Tab-separated table of C-alpha atoms in Angstrom:
chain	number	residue	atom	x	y	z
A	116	UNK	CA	-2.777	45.296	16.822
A	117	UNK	CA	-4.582	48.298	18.647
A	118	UNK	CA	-2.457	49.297	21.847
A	119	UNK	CA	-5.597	51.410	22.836
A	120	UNK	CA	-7.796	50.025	25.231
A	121	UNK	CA	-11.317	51.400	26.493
A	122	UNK	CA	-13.296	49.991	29.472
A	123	UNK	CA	-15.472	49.225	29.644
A	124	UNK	CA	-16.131	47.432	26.243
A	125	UNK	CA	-19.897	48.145	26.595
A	126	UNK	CA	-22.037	49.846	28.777
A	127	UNK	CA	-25.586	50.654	29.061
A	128	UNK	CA	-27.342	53.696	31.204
A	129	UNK	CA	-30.606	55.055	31.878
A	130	UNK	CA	-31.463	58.731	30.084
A	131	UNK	CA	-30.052	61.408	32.298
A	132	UNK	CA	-26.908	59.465	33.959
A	133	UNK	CA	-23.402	60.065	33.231
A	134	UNK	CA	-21.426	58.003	31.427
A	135	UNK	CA	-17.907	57.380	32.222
A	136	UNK	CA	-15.240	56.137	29.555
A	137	UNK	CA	-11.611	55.218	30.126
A	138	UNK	CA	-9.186	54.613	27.716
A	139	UNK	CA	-5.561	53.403	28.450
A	140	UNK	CA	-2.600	53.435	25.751
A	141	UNK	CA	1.245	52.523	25.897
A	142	UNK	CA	3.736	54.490	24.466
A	143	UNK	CA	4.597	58.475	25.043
A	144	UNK	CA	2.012	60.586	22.998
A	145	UNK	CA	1.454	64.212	22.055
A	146	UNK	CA	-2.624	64.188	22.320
A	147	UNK	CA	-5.389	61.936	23.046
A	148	UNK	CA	-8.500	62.464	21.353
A	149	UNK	CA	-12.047	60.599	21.240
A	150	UNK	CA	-14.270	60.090	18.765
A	151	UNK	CA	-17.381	59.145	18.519
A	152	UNK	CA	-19.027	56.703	15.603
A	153	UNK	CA	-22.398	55.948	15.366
A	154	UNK	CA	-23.812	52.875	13.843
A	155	UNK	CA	-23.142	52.693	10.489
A	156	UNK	CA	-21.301	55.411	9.967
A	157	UNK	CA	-17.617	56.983	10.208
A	158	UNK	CA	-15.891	57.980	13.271
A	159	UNK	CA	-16.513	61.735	13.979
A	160	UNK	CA	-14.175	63.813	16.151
A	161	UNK	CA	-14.939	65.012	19.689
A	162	UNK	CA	-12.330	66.328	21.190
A	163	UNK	CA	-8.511	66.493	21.771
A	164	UNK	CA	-6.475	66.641	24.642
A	165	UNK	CA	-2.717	67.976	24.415
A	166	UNK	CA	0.024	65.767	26.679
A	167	UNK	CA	0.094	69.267	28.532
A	168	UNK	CA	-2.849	69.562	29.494
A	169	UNK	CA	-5.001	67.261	32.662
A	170	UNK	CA	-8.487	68.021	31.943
A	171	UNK	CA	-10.785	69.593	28.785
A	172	UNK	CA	-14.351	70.574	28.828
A	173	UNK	CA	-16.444	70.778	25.477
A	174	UNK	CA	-20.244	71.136	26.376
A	175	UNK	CA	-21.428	67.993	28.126
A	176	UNK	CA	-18.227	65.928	27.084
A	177	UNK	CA	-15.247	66.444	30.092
A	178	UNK	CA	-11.677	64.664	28.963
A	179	UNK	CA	-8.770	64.009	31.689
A	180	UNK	CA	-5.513	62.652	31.005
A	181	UNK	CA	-3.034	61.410	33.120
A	182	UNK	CA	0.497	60.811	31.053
A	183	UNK	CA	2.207	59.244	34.487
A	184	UNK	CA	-0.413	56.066	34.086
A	185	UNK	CA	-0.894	56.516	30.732
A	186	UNK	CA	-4.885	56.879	30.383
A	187	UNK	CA	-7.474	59.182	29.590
A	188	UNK	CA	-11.607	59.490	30.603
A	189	UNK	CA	-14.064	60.553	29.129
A	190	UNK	CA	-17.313	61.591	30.885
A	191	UNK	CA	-20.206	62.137	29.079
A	192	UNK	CA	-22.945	64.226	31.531
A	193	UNK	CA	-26.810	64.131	31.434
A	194	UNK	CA	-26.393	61.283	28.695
A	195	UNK	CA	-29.286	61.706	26.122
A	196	UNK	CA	-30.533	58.595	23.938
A	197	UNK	CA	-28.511	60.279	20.495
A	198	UNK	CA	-25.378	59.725	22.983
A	199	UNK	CA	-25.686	56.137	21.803
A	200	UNK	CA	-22.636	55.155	19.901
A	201	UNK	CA	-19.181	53.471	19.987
A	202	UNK	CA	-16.490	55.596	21.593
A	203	UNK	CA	-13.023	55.368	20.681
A	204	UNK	CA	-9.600	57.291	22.061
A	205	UNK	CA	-7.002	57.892	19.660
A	206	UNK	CA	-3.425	58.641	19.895
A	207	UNK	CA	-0.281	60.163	17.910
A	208	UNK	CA	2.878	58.334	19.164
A	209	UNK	CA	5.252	60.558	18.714
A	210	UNK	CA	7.700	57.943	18.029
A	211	UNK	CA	6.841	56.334	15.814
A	212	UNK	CA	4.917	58.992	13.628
A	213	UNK	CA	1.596	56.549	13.956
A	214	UNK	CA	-2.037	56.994	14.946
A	215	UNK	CA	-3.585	54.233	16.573
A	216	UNK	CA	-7.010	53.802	17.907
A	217	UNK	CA	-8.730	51.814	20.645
A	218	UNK	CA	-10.567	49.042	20.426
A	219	UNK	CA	-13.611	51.212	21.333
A	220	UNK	CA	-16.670	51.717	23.950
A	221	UNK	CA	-20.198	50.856	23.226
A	222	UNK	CA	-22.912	53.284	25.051
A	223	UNK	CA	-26.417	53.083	25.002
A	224	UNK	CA	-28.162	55.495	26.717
A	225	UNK	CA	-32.054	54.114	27.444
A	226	UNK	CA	-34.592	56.435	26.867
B	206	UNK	CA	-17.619	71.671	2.051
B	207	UNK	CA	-18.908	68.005	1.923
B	208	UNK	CA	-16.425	66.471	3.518
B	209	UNK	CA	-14.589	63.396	2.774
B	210	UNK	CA	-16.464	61.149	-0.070
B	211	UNK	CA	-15.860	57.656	-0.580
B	212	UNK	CA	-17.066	55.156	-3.262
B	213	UNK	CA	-18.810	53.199	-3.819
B	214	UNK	CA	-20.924	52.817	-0.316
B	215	UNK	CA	-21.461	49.159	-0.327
B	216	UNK	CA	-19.653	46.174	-2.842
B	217	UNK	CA	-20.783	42.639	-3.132
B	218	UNK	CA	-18.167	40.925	-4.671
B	219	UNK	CA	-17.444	37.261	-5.492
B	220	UNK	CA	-13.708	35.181	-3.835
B	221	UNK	CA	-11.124	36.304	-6.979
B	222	UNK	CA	-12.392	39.566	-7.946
B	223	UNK	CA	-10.699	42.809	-7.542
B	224	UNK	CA	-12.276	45.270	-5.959
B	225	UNK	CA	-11.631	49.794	-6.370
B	226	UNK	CA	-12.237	51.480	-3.634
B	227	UNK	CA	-12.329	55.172	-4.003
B	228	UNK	CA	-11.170	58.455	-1.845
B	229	UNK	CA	-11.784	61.923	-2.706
B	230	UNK	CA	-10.226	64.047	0.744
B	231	UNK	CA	-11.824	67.385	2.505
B	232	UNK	CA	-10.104	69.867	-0.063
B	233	UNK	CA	-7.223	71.719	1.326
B	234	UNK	CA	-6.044	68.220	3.362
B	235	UNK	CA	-2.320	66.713	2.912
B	236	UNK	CA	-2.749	63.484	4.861
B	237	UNK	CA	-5.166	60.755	3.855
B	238	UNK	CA	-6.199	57.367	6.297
B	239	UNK	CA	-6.993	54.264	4.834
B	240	UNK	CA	-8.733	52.233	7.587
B	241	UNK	CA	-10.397	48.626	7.923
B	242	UNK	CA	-13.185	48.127	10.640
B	243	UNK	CA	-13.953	44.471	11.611
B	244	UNK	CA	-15.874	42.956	14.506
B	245	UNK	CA	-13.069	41.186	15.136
B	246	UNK	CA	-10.203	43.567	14.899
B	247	UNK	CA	-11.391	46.723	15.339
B	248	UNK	CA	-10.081	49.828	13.366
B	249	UNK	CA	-7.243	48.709	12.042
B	250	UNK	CA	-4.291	51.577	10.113
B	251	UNK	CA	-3.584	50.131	6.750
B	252	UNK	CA	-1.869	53.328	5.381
B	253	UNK	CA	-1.618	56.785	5.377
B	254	UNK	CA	-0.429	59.618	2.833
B	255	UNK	CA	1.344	62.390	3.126
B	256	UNK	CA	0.883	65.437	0.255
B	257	UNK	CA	0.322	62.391	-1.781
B	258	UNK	CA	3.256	59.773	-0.990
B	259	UNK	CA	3.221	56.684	1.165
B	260	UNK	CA	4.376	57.672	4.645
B	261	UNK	CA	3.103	54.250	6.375
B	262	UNK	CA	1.684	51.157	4.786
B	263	UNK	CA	3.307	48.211	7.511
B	264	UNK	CA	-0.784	48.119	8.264
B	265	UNK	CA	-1.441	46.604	4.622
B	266	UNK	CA	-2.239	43.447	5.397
B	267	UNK	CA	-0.553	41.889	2.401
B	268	UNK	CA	0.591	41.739	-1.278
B	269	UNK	CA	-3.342	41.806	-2.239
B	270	UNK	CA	-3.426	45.437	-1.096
B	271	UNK	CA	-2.343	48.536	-2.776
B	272	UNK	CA	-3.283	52.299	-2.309
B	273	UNK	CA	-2.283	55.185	-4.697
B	274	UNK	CA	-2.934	58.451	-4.392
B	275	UNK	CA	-2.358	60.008	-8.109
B	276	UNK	CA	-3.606	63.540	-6.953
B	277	UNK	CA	-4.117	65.442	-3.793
B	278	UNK	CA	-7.720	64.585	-4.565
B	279	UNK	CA	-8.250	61.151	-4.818
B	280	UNK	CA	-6.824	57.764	-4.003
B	281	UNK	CA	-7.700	54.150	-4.071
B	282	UNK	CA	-7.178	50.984	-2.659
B	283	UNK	CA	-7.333	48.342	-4.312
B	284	UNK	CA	-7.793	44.724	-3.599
B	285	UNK	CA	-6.986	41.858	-6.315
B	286	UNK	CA	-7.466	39.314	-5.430
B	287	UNK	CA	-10.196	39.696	-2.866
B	288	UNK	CA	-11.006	37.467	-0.374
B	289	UNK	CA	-13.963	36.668	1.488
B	290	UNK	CA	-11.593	37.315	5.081
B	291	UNK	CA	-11.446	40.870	3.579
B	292	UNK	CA	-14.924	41.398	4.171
B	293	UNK	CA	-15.000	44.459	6.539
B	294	UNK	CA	-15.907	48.226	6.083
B	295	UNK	CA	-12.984	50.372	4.926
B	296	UNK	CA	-12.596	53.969	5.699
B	297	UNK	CA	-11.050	57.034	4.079
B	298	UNK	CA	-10.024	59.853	6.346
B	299	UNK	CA	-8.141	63.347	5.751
B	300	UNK	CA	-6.405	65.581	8.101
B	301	UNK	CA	-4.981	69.089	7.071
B	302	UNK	CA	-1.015	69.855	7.557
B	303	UNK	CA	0.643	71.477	10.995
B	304	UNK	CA	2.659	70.492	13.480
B	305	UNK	CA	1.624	66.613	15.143
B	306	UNK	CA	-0.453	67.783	18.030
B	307	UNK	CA	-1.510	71.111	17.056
B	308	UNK	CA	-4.088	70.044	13.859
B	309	UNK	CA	-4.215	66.032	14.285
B	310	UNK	CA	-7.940	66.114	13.787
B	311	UNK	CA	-8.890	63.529	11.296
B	312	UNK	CA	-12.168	63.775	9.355
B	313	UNK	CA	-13.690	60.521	8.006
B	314	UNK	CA	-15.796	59.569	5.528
B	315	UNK	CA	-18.845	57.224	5.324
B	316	UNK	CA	-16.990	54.135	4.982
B	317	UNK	CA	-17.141	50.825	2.057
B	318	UNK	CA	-19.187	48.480	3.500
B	319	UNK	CA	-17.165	45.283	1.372
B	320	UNK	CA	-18.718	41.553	1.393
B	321	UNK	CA	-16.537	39.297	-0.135
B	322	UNK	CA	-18.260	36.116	-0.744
C-alpha cells in the first residue's frame, strides 16, 4: 500500500497562478523527492530534498520539508499549461531499505 | 544516452497467456525498479535489483510474477499466467550506485501499457 499521500488529489488553476502540492509520508526518511509524470508517459525526476535540509529551489519549482510533521510541499510558481501533469513525492525509508511513492497530484494548469 | 528502454510499448494479450516484459537500464546503473501503475492502486514497488540480484520482491503480487535480471543490462518480468486484473502499465526504472540519499535519483522508462483480456 502507498504510505505517501499528496493533497490535494487534483487540482485545477488558471495560467499564471501558483500551484501548491503537499505530500505527507510516515516513517523516518533520508530524502523526499517529486516527480513529475505526464500523461502517458514515465515518471521524470524533479527534485530532491535531503532530511537536512527545510527548503530547495530549482527554477520555478520551490520544495520544503518538515521531518517533525512528516510532510513536504511543493510549489510550482507562474504555472504554465506544459505544468499539466500528475505529481508524485517519493521517499527512501531508511529502515527498511524501500522506496515508496505517493498516491500522486493531478494539475492542470488552464491556458 | 537514451535512457531506460522498455519492450514492448503496448501488449494485448488473452486470460492464460504469458506475457515478457523487457528492461534494458541507463548504462552504468546497479539498481533496477519494476513498477505497476493502476487507477486503482497507484504506483505500486513490485521489485527492485541490486548489481543484478533480488534485493526486494515482497511487492510481487504473487506466484504468477517473476523478474530476472541475467545481465546488468537487461531484465524481465514475466507473467504466466496472466490475468485480466493484471491489466495495468508496468514500469522499468534504473538508478546508479552511492550512498541512499546522496544519488537516489531514479530514471524511468516509457512504461508497458498491458491489457489482459
Amino acid at each position: 500500500s502507498q504510505q505517501g499521500e499528496e493533497d490535494p488529489q487534483a487540482l485545477s488553476i488558471q495560467e499564471g497562478e501558483n500551484a501548491t502540492m503537499n505530500c505527507s509520508y510516515k516513517t523516518s526518511i533520508n530524502n523526499l523527492q517529486w516527480y513529475r509524470q505526464n500523461s502517458g508517459r514515465g515518471l521524470v525526476h524533479l527534485i530532491l530534498i535531503r532530511s537536512n535540509e527545510r527548503e530547495k529551489h530549482s527554477g520555478r519549482l520551490r520544495v520544503t520539508l518538515d521531518t517533525s510533521k512528516k510532510s513536504s510541499s511543493l510549489l510550482i510558481t507562474a504555472s504554465r499549461a506544459a505544468d499539466t501533469a500528475s505529481y508524485f513525492c517519493a521517499t527512501f525509508d531508511s529502515g527498511t531499505y524501500k522506496y515508496i511513492f505517493g498516491t500522486g497530484t493531478r494539475l492542470k494548469v488552464l491556458a | 544516452d537514451a535512457g531506460v528502454i522498455q519492450s514492448p510499448r503496448h501488449e494485448v494479450t488473452e486470460m492464460g497467456q504469458e506475457v515478457t516484459l523487457r528492461c534494458k537500464p541507463i548504462s552504468g546503473h546497479n539498481s533496477l525498479f519494476w513498477y505497476r501503475q493502476t487507477m486503482m492502486r497507484g504506483l505500486e514497488l513490485l521489485i527492485y535489483f541490486n548489481n543484478n540480484v533480488p534485493i526486494d520482491d515482497s511487492g510481487m503480487p504473487e506466484d504468477r510474477f517473476s523478474a530476472k535480471m541475467p545481465n546488468a543490462s537487461f531484465s524481465t518480468l514475466k507473467i504466466q499466467p496472466s490475468e485480466p486484473r493484471d491489466s495495468a502499465v508496468y514500469f522499468c526504472a534504473s538508478k546508479s550506485a552511492g550512498l541512499a540519499g546522496r544519488t537516489d535519483t531514479q530514471y524511468f522508462g516509457p512504461g508497458t501499457r498491458l491489457t489482459v483480456l
